[in-house]
XYZ file of C-alpha atoms in Angstrom:
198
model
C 45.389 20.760 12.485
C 44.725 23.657 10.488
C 41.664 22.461 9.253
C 40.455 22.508 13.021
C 41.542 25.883 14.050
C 39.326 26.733 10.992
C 36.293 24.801 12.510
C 37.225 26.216 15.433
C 37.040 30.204 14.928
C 33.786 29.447 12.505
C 32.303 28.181 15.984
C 33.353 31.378 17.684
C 32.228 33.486 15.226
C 28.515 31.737 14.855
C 28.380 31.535 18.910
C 28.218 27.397 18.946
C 29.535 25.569 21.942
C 29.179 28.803 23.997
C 26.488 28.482 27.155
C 23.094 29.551 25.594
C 22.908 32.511 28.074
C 21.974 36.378 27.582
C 23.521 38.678 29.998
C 22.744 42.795 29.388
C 21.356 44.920 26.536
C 20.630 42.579 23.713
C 19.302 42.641 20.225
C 16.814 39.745 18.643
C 15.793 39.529 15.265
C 13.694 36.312 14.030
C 11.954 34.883 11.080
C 9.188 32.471 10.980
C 6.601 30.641 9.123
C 3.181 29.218 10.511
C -0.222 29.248 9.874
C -3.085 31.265 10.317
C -6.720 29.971 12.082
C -10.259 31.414 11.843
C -11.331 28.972 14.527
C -14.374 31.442 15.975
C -16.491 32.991 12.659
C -18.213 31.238 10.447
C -15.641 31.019 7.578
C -13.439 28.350 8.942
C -10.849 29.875 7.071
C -6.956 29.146 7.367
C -3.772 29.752 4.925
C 0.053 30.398 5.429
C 1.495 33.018 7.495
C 5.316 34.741 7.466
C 6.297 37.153 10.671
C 9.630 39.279 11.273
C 10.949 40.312 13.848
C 13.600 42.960 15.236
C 13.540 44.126 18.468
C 15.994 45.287 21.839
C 15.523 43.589 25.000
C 17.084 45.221 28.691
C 18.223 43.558 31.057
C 15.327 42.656 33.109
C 13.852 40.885 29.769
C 11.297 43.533 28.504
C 11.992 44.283 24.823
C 10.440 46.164 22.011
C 10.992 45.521 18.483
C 9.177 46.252 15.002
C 7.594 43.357 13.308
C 5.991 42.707 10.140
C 3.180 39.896 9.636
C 1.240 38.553 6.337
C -1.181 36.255 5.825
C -3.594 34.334 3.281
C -6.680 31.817 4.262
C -9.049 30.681 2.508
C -12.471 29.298 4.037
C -13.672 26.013 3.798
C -17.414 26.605 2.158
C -18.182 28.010 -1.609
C -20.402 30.764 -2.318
C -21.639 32.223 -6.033
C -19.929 35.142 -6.959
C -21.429 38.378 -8.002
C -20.323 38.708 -11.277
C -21.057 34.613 -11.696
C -23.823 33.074 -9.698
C -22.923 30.186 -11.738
C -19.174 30.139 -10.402
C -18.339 28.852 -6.662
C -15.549 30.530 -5.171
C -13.896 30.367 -0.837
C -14.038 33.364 0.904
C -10.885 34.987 1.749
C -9.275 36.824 4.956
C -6.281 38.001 3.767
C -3.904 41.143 5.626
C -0.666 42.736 5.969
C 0.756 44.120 9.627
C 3.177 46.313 10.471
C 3.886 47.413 13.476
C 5.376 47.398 17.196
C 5.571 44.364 19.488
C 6.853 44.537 23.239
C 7.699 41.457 25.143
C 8.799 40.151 28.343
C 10.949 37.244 28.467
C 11.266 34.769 31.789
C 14.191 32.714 32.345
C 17.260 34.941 30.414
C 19.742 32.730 31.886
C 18.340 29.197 30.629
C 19.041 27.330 27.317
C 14.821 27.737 26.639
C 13.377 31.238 27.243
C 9.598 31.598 27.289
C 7.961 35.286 26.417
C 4.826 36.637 26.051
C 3.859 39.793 24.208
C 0.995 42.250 23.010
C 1.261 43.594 19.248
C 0.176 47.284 17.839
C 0.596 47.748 14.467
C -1.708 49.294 11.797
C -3.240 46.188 9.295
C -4.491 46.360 5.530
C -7.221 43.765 4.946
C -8.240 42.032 2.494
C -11.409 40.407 2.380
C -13.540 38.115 -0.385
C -16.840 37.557 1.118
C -20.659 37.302 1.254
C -22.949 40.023 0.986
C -26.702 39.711 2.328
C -27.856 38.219 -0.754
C -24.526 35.743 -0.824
C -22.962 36.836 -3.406
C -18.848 36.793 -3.116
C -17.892 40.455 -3.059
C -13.944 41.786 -2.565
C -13.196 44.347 -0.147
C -10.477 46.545 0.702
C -9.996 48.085 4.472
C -6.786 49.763 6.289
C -7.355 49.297 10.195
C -5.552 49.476 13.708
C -5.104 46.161 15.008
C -3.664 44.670 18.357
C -2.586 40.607 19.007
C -0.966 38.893 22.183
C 1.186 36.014 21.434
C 3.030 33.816 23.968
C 6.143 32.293 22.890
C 8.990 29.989 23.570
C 12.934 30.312 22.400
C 14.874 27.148 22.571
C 18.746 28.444 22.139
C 21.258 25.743 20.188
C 23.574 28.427 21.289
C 24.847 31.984 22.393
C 23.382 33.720 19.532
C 21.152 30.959 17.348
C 18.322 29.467 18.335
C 14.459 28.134 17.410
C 11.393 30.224 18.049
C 7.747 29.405 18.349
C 4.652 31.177 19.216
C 0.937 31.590 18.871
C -1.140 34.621 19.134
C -5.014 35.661 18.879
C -5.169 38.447 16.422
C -7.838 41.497 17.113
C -9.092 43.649 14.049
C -6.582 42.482 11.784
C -9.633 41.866 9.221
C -12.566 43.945 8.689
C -15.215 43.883 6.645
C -18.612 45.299 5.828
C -21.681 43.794 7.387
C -25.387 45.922 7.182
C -23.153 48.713 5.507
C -21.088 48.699 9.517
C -17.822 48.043 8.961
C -16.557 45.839 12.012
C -13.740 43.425 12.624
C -13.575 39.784 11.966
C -13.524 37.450 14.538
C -10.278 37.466 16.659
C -7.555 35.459 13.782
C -5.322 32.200 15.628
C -2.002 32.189 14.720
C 1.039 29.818 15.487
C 4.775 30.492 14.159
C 8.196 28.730 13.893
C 11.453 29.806 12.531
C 14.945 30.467 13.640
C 16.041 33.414 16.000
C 19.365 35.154 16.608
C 20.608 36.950 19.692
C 23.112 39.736 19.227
């Protein structure tokens, strides 16, 4: 008997069995791990992607939180390097966001929430890529970027919960083409991880 009163309060405490509702001010904070897609340049590249999340929603389900994104891909071709015509290497996109997202969330009351959002946050890129001659040259660039994502929460509970989204990324990569430095193709993203509500 004791053993279930034990079970019992742990449930309390963690929110389960509890309608998977939010009523008022509340606080989210999520974790997730995805991939990221170059579907629309030439590169074709894609690699692993980790986003964080921490934001305050009001009552009428518009939030705004801080989040923080990374994200490696590698393209599918092989060019020469500069230093090593003789060596092949894949061109890289690579970057690191940080920044604000806000978000408006439909359905508060229901066990799955969907969301959508738009992203501001200032981006250092990372890029490994051909020059006019085709050589594999690294570059370096800090940028302001912007992404809107569309998302779905799926609550197990009052407070815990599964989160999923995808986003097209704006400027989060530039790089230097006919010595202009302009931004990448938009960047595809998709995301999964746990949320909590508090």
């Amino acid at each position: 008997m004791r053993t279930l009163s034990k079970w019992v309060a742990l449930a309390g405490v963690l929110g389960l069995g509890t309608e998977a509702a939010a009523e008022g001010w509340q606080g989210y904070a999520s974790l997730g791990a995805g991939i990221t897609l170059d579907h629309l340049s030439d590169f074709r590249s894609m690699g692993p992607a980790l986003h964080g999340y921490l934001g305050v929603e009001s009552p009428p389900g518009l939030s705004l939180g801080l989040l923080a994104e990374v994200s490696e891909t590698w393209g599918k071709q092989q060019f020469p390097t500069a230093a090593d015509p003789n060596r092949l290497e894949k061109p890289q996109l690579d970057y690191k966001a940080v920044g604000i997202e806000a978000r408006l969330r439909f359905f508060r009351d229901k066990p799955i929430n969907p969301w959508v959002g738009a992203r501001l946050s200032k981006s250092w890129s990372s890029t490994f890529t051909p020059n006019e001659v085709g050589n594999l040259f690294r570059e370096k660039i800090d940028t302001t970027s912007m992404a809107f994502r569309v998302g779905v929460d799926g609550w197990l509970s009052s407070r815990w919960g599964v989160s999923v989204s995808t986003a097209f990324q704006f400027c989060d990569v530039k790089f230097t083409t006919d010595v202009i430095k302009e931004c990448a193709e938009p960047l595809h993203s998709v995301i999964a991880g746990p949320v909590i509500r508090f």
